[in-house]
Short mmCIF file of N, CA and C in Angstrom, two decimals:
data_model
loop_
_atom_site.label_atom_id
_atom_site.label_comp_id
_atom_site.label_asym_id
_atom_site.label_seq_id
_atom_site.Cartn_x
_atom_site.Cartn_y
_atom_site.Cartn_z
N UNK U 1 11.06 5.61 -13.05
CA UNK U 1 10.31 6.36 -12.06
C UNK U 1 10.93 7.74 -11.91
N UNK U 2 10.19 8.55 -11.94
CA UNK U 2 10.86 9.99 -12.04
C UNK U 2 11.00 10.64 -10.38
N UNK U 3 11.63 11.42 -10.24
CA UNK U 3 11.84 12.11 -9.02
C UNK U 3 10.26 12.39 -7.74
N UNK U 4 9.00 12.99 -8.43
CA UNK U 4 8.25 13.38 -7.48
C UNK U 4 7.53 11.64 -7.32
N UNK U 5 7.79 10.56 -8.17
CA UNK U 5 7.08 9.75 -7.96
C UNK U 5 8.05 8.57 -6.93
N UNK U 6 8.91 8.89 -6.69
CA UNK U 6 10.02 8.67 -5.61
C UNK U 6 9.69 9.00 -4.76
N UNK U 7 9.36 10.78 -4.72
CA UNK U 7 9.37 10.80 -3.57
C UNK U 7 7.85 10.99 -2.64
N UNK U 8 6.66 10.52 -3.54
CA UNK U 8 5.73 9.88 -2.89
C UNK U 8 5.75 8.84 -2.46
N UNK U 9 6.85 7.92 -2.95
CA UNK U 9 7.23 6.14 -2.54
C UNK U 9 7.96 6.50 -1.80
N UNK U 10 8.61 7.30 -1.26
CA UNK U 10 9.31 7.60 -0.15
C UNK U 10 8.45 8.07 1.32
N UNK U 11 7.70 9.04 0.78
CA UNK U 11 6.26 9.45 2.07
C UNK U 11 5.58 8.10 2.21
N UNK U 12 5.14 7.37 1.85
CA UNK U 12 4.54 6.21 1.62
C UNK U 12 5.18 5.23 2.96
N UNK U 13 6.17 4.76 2.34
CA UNK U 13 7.03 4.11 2.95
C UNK U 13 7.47 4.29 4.40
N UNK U 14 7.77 5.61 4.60
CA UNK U 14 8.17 6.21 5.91
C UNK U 14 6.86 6.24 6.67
N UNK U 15 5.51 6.79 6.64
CA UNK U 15 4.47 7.10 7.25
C UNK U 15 4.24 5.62 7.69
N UNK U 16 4.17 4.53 7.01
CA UNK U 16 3.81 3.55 7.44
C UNK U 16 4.93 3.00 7.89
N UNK U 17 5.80 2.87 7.96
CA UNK U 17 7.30 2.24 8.91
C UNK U 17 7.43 2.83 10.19
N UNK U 18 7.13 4.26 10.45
CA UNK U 18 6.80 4.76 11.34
C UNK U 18 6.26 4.38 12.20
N UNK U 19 4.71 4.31 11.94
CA UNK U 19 4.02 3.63 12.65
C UNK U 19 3.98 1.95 13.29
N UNK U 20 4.47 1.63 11.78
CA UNK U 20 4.96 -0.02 12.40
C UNK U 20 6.02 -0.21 11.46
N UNK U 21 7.42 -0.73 12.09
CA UNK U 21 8.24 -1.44 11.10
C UNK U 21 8.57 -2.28 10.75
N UNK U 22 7.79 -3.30 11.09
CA UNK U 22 7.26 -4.74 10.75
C UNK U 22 6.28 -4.61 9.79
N UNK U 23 5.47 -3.65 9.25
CA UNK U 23 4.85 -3.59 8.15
C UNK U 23 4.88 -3.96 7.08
N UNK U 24 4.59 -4.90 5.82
CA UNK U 24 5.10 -4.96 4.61
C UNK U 24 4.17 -3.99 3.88
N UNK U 25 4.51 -2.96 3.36
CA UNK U 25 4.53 -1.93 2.27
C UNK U 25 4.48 -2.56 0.53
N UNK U 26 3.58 -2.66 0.59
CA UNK U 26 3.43 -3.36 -1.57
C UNK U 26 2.95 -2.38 -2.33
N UNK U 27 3.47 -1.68 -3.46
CA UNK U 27 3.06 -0.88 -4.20
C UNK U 27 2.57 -1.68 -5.81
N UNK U 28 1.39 -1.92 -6.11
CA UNK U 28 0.73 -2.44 -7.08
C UNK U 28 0.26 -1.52 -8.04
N UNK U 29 -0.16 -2.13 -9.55
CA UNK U 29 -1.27 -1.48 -9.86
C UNK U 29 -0.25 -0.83 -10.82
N UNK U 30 -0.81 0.63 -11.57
CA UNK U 30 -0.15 1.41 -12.76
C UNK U 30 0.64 1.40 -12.59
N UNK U 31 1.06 2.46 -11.10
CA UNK U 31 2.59 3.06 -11.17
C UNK U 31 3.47 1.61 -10.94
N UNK U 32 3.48 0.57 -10.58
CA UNK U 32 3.81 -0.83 -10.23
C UNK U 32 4.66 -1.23 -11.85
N UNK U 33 3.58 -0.59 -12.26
CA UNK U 33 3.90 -1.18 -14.08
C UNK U 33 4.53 -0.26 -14.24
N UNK U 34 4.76 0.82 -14.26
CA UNK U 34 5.50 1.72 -14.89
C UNK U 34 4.00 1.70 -15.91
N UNK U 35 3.06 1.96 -15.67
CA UNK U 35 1.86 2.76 -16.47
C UNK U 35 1.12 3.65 -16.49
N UNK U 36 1.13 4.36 -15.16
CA UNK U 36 0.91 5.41 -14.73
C UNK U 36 0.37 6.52 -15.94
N UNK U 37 -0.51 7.27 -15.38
CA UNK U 37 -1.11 8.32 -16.23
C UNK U 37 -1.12 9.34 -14.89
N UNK U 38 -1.51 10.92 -15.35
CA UNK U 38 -1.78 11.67 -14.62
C UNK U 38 -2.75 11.85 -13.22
N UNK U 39 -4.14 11.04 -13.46
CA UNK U 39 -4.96 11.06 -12.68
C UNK U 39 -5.02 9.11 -12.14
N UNK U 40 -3.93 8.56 -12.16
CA UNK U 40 -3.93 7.19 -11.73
C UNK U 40 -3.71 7.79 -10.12
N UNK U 41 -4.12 6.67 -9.19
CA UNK U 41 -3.92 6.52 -7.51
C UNK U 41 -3.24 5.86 -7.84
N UNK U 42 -2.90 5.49 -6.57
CA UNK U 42 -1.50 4.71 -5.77
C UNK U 42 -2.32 3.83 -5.21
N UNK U 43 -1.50 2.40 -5.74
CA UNK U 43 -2.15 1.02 -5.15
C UNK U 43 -1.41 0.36 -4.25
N UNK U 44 -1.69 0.58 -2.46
CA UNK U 44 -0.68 -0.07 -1.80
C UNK U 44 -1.65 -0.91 -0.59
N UNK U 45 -0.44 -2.30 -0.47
CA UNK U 45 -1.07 -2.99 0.07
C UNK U 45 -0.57 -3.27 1.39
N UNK U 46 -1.01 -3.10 2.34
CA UNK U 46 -0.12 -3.12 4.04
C UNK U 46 -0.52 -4.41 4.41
N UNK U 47 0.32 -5.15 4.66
CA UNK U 47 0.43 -6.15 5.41
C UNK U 47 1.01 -6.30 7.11
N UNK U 48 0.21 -6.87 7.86
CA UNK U 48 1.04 -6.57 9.46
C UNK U 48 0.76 -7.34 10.07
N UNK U 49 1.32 -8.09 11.39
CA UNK U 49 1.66 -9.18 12.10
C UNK U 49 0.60 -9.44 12.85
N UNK U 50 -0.63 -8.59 12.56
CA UNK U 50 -1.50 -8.69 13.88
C UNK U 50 -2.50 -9.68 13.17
N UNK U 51 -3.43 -10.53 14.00
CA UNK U 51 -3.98 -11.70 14.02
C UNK U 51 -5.36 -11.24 13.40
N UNK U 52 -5.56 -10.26 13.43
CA UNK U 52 -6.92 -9.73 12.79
C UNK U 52 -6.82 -8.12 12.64
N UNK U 53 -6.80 -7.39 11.25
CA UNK U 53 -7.29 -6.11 11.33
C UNK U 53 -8.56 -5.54 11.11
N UNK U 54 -8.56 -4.90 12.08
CA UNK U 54 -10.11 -4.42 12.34
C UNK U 54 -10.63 -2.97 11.84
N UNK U 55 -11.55 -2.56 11.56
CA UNK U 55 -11.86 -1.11 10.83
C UNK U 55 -11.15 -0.30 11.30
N UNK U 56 -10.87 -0.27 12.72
CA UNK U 56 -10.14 0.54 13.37
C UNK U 56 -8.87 0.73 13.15
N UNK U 57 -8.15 -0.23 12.66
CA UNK U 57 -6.51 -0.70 12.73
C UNK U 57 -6.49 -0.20 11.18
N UNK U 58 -7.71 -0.43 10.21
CA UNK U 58 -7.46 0.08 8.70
C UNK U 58 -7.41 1.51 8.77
N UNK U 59 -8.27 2.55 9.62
CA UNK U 59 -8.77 3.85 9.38
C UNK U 59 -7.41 4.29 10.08
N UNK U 60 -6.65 3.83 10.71
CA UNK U 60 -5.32 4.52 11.84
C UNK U 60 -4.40 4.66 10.38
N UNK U 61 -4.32 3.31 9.59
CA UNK U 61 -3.65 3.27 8.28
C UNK U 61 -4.20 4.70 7.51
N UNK U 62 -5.13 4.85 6.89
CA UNK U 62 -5.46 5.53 5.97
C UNK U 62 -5.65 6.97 6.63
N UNK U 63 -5.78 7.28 7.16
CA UNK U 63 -5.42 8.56 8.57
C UNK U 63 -3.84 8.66 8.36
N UNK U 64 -2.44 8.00 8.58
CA UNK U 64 -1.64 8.56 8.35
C UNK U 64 -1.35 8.91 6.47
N UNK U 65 -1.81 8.10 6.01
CA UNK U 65 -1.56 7.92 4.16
C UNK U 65 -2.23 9.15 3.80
N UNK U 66 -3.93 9.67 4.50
CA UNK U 66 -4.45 10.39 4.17
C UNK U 66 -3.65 12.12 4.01
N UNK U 67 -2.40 11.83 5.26
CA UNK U 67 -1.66 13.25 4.99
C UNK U 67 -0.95 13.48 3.47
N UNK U 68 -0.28 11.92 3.43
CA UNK U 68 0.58 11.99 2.27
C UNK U 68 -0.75 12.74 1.03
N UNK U 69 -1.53 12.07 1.00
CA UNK U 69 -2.52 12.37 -0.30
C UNK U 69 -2.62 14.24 -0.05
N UNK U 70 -2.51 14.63 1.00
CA UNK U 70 -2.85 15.93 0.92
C UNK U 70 -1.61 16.90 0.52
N UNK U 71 -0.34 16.25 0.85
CA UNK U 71 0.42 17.31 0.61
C UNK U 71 1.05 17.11 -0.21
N UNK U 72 0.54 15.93 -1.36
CA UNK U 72 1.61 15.44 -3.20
C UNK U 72 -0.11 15.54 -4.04
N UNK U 73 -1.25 15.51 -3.72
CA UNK U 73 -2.34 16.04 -4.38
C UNK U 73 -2.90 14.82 -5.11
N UNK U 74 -2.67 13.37 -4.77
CA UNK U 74 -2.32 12.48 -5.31
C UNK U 74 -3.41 11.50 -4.72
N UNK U 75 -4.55 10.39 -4.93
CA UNK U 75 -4.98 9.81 -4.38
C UNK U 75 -3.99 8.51 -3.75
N UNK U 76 -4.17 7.94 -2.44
CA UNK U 76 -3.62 6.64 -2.30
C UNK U 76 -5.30 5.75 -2.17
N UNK U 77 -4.75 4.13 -2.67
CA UNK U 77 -6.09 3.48 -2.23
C UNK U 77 -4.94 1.60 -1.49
N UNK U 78 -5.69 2.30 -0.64
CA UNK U 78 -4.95 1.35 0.44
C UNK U 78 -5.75 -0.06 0.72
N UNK U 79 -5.06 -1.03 0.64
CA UNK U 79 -5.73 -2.39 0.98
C UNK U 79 -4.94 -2.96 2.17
N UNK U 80 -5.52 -3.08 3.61
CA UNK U 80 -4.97 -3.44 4.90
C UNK U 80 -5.21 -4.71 5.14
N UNK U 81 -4.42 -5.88 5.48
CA UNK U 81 -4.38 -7.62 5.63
C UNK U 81 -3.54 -7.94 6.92
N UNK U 82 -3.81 -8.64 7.53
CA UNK U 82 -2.87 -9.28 8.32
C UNK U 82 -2.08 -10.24 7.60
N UNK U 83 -0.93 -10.37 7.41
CA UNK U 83 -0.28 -11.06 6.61
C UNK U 83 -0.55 -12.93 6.49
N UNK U 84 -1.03 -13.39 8.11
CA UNK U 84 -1.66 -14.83 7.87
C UNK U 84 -2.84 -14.83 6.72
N UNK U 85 -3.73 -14.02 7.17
CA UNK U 85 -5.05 -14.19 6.66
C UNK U 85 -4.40 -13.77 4.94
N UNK U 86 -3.90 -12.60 4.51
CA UNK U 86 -3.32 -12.87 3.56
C UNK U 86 -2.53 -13.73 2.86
N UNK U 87 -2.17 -14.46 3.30
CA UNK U 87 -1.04 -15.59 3.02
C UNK U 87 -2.46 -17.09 2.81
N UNK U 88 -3.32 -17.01 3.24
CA UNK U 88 -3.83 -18.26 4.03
C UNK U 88 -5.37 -18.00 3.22
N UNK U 89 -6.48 -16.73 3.67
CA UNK U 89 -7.79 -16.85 2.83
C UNK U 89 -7.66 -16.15 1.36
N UNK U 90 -6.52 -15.11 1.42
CA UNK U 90 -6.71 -14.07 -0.16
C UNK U 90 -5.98 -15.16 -1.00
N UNK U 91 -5.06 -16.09 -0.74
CA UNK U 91 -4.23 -16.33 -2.07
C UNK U 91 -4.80 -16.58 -3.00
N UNK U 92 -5.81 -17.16 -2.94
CA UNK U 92 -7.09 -17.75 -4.23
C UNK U 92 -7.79 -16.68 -4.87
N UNK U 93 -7.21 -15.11 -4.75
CA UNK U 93 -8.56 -14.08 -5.39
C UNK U 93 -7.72 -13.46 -6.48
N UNK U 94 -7.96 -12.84 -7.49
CA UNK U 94 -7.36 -12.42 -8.73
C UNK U 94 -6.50 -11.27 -7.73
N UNK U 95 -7.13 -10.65 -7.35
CA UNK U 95 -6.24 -9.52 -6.14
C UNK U 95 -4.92 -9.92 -5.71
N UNK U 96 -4.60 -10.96 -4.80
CA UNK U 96 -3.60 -11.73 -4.09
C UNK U 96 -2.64 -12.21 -5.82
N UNK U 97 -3.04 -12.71 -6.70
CA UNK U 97 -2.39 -13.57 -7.60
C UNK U 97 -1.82 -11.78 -8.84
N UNK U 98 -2.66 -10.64 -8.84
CA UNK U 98 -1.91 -9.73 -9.32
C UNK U 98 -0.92 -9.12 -8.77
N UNK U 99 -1.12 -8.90 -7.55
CA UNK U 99 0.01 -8.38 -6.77
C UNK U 99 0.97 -9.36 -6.62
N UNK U 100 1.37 -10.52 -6.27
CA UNK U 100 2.17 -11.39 -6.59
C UNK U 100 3.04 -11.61 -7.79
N UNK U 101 2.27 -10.93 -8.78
CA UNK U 101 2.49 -10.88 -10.19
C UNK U 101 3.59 -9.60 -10.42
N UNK U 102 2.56 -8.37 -10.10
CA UNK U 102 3.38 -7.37 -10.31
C UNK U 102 3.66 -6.15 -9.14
N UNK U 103 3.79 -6.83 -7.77
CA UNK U 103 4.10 -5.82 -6.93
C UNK U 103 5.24 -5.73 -6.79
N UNK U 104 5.54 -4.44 -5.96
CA UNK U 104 7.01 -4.60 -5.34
C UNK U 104 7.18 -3.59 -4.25
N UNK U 105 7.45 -4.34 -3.39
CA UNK U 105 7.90 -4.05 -2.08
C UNK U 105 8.45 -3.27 -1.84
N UNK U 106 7.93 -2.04 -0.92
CA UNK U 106 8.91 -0.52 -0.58
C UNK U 106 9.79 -0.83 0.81
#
């Protein structure tokens, strides 16, 4: 991982710890692989303690991420779960079983 891609996993990380630090932070997908190309997004998956997230609780997410995307020029594409319902309805979807596969935790 090279330096500016650090230190978007670093904005990443902080914007959402910030806001909650009980958050789990999963970075999936290309850069995950070390496959990354120029015009790849950022695949991250927020997980959080609350019993249901609601459009509202996703758009507060992607509202702070949305700064990061503006000031590294970089798309993020964010997937928001409550960690039961993740743990409990996603484990069965190719989604839940790739990230399991090849995520890793900021």
């Amino acid at each position: 991982m090279n330096k500016k891609e650090k230190h978007i996993i670093h904005l990443i990380k902080s914007k959402i710890q910030n806001k909650n630090p009980k958050a789990e932070v999963i970075l999936f997908g290309s850069h995950a692989r070390g496959e990354a190309h120029e015009d790849s997004d950022w695949d991250i998956l927020i997980l959080l303690n609350n019993l249901k997230v609601d459009r509202n609780t996703e758009m507060e997410y992607r509202d702070e991420l949305f700064d990061v995307e503006m000031e590294v020029g970089e798309a993020i594409s964010t997937f928001i779960y409550s960690k039961e319902k993740w743990e409990t309805l996603h484990n069965i979807t190719p989604l839940y079983k790739n990230i399991k596969k090849e995520g890793i935790q900021l």
